[in-house]
Coordinates of C-alpha atoms in Angstrom, one line a residue:
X20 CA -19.7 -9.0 16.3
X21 CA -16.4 -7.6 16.9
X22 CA -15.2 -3.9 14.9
X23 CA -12.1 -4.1 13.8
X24 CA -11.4 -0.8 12.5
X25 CA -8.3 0.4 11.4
X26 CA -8.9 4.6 9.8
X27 CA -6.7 7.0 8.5
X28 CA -6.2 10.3 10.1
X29 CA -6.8 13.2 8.3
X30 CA -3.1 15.1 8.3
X31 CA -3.1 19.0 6.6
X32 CA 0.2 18.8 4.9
X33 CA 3.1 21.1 6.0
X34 CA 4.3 23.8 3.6
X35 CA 7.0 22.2 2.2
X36 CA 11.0 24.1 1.2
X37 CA 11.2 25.3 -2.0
X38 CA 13.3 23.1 -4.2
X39 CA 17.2 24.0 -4.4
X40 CA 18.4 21.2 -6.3
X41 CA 21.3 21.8 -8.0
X42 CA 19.2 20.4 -11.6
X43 CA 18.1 23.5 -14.0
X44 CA 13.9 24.3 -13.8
X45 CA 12.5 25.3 -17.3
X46 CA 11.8 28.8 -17.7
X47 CA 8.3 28.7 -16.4
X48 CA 9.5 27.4 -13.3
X49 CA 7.5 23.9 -13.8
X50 CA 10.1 20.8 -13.9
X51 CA 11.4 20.7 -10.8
X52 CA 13.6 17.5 -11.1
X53 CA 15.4 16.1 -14.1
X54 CA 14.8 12.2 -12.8
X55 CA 13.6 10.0 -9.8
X56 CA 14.2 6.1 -10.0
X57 CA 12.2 4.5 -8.1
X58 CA 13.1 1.1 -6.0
X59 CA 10.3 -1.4 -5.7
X60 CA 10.7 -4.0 -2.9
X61 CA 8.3 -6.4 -4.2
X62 CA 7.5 -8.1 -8.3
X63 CA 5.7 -6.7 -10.9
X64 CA 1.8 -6.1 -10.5
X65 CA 1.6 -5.7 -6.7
X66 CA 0.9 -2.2 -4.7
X67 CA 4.2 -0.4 -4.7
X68 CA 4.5 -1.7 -8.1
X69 CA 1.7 0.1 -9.5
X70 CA 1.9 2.9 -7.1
X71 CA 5.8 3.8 -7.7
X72 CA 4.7 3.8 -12.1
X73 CA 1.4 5.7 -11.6
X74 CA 3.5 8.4 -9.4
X75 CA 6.0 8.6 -12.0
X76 CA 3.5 8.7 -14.5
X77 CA 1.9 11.7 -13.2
X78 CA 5.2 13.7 -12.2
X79 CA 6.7 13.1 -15.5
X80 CA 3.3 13.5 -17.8
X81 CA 2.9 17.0 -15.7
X82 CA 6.3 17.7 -16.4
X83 CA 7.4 18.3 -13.0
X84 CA 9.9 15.7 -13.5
X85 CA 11.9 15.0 -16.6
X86 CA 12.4 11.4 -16.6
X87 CA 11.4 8.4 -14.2
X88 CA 13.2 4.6 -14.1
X89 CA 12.4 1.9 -12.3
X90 CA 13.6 -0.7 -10.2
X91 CA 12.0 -4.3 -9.0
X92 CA 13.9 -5.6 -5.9
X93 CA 11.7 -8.4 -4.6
X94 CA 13.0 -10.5 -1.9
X95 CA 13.0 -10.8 2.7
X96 CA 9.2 -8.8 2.3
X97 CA 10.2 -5.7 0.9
X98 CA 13.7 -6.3 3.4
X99 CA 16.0 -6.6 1.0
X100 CA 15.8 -3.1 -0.8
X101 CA 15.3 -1.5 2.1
X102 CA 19.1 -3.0 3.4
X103 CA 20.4 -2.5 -0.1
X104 CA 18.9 1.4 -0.1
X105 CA 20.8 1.2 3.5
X106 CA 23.7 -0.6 2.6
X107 CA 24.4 2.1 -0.6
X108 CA 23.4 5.1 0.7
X109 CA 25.5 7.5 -0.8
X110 CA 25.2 6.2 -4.2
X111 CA 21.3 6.4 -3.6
X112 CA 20.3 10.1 -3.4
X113 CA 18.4 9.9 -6.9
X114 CA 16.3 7.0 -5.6
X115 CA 13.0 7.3 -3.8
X116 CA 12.0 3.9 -2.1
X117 CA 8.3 2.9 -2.7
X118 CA 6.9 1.3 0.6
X119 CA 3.4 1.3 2.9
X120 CA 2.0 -0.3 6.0
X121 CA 4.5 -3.3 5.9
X122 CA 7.5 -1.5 6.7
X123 CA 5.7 -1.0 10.3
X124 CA 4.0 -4.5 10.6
X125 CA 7.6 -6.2 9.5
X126 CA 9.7 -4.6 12.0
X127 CA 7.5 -5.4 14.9
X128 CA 7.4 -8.7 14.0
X129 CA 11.1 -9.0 13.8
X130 CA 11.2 -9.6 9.8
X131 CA 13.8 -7.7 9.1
X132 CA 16.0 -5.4 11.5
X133 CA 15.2 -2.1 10.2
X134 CA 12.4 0.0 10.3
X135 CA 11.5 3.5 8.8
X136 CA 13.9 5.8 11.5
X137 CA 16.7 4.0 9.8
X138 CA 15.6 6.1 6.0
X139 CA 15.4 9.5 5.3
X140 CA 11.3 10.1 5.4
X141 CA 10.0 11.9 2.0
X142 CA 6.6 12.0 2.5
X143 CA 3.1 9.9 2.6
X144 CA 1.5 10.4 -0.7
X145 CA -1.8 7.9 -0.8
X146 CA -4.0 5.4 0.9
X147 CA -5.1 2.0 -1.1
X148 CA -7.9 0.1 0.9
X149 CA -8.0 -3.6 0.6
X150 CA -10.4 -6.3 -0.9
X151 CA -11.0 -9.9 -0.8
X152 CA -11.3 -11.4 -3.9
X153 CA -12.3 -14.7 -6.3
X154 CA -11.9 -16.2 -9.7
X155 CA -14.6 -15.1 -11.9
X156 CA -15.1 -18.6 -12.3
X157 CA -15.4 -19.2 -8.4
X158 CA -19.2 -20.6 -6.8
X159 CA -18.4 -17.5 -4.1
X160 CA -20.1 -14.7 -5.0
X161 CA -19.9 -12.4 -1.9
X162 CA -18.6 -12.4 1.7
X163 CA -21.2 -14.7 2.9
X164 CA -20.0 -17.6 0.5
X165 CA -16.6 -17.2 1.3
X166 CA -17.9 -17.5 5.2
X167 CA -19.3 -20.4 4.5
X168 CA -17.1 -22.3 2.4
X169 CA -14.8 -21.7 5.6
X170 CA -17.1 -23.0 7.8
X171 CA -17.3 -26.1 5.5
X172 CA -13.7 -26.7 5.5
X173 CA -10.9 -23.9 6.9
X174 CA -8.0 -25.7 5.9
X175 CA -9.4 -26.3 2.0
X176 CA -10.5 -22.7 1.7
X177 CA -7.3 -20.9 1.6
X178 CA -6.6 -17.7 1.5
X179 CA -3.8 -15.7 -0.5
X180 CA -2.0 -12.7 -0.2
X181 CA 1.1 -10.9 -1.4
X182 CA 3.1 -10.6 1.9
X183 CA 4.8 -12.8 4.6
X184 CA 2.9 -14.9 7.2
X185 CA 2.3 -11.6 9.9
X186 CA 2.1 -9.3 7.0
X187 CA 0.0 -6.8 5.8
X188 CA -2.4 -9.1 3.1
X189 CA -2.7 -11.5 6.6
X190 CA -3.3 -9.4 9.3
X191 CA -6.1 -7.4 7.1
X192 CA -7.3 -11.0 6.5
X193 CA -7.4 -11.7 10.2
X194 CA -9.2 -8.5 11.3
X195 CA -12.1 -9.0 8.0
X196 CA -12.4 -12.7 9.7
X197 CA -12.5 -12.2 13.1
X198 CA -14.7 -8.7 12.7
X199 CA -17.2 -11.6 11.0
X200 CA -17.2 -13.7 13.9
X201 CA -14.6 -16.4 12.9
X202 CA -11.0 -17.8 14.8
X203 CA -8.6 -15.4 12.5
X204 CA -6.0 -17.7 13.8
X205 CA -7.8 -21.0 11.7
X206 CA -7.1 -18.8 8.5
X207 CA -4.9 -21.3 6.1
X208 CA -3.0 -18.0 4.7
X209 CA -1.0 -18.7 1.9
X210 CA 2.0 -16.2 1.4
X211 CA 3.2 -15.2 -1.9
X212 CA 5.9 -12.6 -2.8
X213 CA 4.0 -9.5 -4.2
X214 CA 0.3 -9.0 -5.6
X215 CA 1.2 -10.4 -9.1
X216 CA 2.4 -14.0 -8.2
X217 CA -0.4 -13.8 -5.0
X218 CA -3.2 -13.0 -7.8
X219 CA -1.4 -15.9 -10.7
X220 CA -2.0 -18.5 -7.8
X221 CA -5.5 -17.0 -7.4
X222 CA -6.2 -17.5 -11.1
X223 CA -4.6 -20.7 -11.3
X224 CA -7.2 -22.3 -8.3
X225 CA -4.1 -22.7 -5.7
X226 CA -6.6 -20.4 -3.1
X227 CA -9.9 -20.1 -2.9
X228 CA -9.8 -16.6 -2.5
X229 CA -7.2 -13.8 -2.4
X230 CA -6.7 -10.7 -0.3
X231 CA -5.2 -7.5 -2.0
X232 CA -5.0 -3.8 -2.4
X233 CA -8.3 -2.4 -4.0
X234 CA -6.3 -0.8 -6.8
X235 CA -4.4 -3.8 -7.9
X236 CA -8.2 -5.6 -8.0
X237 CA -9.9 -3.0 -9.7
X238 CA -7.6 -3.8 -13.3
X239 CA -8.5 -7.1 -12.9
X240 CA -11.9 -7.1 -12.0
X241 CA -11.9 -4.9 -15.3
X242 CA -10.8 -7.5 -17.1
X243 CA -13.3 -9.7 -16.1
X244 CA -10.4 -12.4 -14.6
X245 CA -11.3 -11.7 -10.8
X246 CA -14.9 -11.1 -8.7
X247 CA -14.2 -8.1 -5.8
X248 CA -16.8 -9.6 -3.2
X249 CA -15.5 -7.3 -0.2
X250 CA -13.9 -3.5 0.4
X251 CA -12.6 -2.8 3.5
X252 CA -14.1 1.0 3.0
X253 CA -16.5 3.2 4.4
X254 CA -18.7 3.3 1.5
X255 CA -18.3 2.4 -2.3
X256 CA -15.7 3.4 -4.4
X257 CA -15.9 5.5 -7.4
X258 CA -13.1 3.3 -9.3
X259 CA -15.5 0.2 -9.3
X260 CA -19.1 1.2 -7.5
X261 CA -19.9 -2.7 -8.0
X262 CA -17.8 -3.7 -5.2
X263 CA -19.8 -4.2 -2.0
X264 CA -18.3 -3.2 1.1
X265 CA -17.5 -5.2 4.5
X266 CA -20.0 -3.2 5.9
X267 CA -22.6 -3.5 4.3
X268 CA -22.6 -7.3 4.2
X269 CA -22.4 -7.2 8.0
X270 CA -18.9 -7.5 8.6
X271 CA -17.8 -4.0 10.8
X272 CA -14.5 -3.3 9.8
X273 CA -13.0 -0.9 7.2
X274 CA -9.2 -0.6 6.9
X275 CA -7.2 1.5 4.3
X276 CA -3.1 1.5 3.7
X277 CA -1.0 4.1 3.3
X278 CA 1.6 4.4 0.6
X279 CA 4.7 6.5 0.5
X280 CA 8.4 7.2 -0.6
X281 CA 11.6 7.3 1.3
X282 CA 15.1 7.9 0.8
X283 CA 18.3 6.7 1.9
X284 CA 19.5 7.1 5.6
X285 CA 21.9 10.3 5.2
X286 CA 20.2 11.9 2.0
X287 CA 20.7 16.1 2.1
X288 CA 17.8 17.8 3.4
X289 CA 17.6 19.9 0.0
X290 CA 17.3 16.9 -1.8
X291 CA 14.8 15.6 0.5
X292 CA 13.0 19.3 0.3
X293 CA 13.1 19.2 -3.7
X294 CA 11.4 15.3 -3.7
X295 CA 8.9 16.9 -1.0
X296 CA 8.6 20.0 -3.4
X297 CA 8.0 17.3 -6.3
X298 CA 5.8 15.5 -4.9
X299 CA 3.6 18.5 -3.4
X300 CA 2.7 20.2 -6.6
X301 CA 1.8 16.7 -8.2
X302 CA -1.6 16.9 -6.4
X303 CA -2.4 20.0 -8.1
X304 CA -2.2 18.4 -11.5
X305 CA -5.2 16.9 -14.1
X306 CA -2.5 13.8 -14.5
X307 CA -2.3 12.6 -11.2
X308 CA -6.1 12.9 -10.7
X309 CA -6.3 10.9 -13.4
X310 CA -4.0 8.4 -12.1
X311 CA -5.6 8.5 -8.7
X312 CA -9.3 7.9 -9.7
X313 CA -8.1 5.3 -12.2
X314 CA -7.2 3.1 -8.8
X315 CA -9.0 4.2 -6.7
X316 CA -6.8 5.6 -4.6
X317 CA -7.7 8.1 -1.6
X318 CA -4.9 11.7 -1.2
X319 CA -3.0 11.4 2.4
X320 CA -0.1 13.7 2.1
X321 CA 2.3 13.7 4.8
X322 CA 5.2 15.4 4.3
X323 CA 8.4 15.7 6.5
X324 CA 7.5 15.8 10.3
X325 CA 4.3 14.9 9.6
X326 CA 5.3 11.3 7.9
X327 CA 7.2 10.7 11.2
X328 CA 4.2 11.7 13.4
X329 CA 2.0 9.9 11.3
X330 CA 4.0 6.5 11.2
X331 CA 4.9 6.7 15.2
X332 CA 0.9 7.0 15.3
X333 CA 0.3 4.1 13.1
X334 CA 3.3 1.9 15.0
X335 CA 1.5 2.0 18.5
X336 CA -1.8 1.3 16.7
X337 CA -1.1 -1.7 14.2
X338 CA 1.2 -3.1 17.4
X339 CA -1.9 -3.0 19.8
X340 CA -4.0 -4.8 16.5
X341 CA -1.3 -7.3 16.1
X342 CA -1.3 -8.4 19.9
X343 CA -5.2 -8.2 19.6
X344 CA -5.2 -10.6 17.3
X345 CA -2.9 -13.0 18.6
X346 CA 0.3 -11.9 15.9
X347 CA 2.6 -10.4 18.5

């Protein structure tokens, strides 16, 4: 059996510049920032969905920011706000761009032209790891029925996922089935444009089974609509301990993506320094645990430099994945 394993590094995040926005702080110092808006490239009820709200959830419920808007901009997989952020760059410097692994997997695919040296880079703030899901009203309970309802018939048991053909949701797909001993190149992936059309379809018995960040499962697996029968982690997670991991149903891989915020090409570094500031002292706060446990998220801060090492890192890594598993 082949390991696929894909692992965050563990980064120490740089002190980061105080903040010298030109926006008045209260007199203790605590709000930092009057308002972010935040520009989602994908729909409603996917990963940078929920990770954008539950970021401004905490920075505004902490009060380190005063007010926080938000912006769907679905379309080219996640290309077409990163062009418009590019396009309108110095109308843009209140905006933060939401975006994860895909920005590296889509440029060295050739999705879109850009990639993340073309933005100004804020800083990594979490890691989401994946899972394979079902309908609770599905005859699959785990990993091994899944197997074996591919076995049975690959083309009939199709598999969903909120990104492009060669995206993120299909490559993690790839690596799970290969890493179990199957052709990952047999998968019939079926593409949808973000986690909450991806997990409709899943609902409505258009795929057998659906592939997805942990966090955006966990709220539905609460609801009782959706059966997690596979984590790519290490172990269990907190969030929802009746998961099962890859691992432990034989299948050696584990796999987590990062998530993170960037700003338009051009933006002023102490603009950049007071979103890095922002963003910082949110990890110190009860309200961003709260969001954090609540999905399950693991802390990888990167901040500055250390986003750009970290990403350059991630770039050589995914690209030698990709051309393992027949992508590139």
């Amino acid at each position: 059996m082949m390991k696929m394993t894909l692992t965050r590094r563990a980064f120490t995040a740089a002190a980061v510049a105080a903040m010298s926005l030109g926006t008045p702080a209260l007199a203790d110092g605590h709000q930092q920032l009057d308002s972010i808006h935040f520009l989602i490239p994908g729909g409603a009820g996917g990963g940078w969905d929920g990770t954008a709200r539950g970021t401004g959830e905490a920075l505004t419920e902490s009060g380190i920011v005063g007010t926080a808007s938000y912006e769907n901009m679905s379309g080219g997989g996640g290309g077409v706000a990163i062009g418009f952020l590019i396009e309108n760059a110095d109308s843009q410097h209140g905006t933060l761009m939401v975006n994860s692994t895909p920005i590296v997997i889509r440029s060295l695919t050739g999705v879109f032209p850009h990639n993340f040296r073309d933005l100004t880079l804020v800083a990594g703030t979490i890691g989401d790891y994946a899972a394979v899901v079902v309908n609770t009203d599905s005859d699959i309970q785990d990993m091994g029925g899944l197997l074996e309802a591919f076995r049975g018939d690959m083309q009939g048991t199709a598999i969903g996922g909120g990104s492009v053909p060669g995206g993120l949701d299909h490559v993690v797909t790839a690596m799970v089935m290969q890493a179990a001993g199957e052709d990952p190149l047999g998968v019939n992936y079926i593409p949808y444009d973000a986690g909450g059309a991806a997990m409709a379809a899943l609902l409505s018995g258009e795929i057998a089974a659906l592939t997805t960040g942990f966090s955006e499962a966990v709220d539905l697996a609460n609801a009782g609509e959706v059966r997690i029968i596979g984590v790519t982690s290490d172990d269990r997670v907190d969030a929802y301990p009746d998961a099962p991991t890859m691992m432990e149903q034989g299948i050696d891989t584990t796999f987590v993506n990062w998530r993170g915020f960037f700003g338009a090409p051009g933006m002023p570094d102490e603009t950049a320094d007071a979103y890095r500031s922002a963003l910082a002292a949110m990890y110190e706060t009860d309200e961003w645990e709260e969001v954090r446990a609540r999905n399950g998220w693991v802390n990888i801060h990167n901040s500055g430099d250390d986003f750009l090492t970290f990403l350059e890192a991630q770039e050589q890594e995914i690209g030698d994945l990709m051309r393992t598993l027949g992508f590139l």
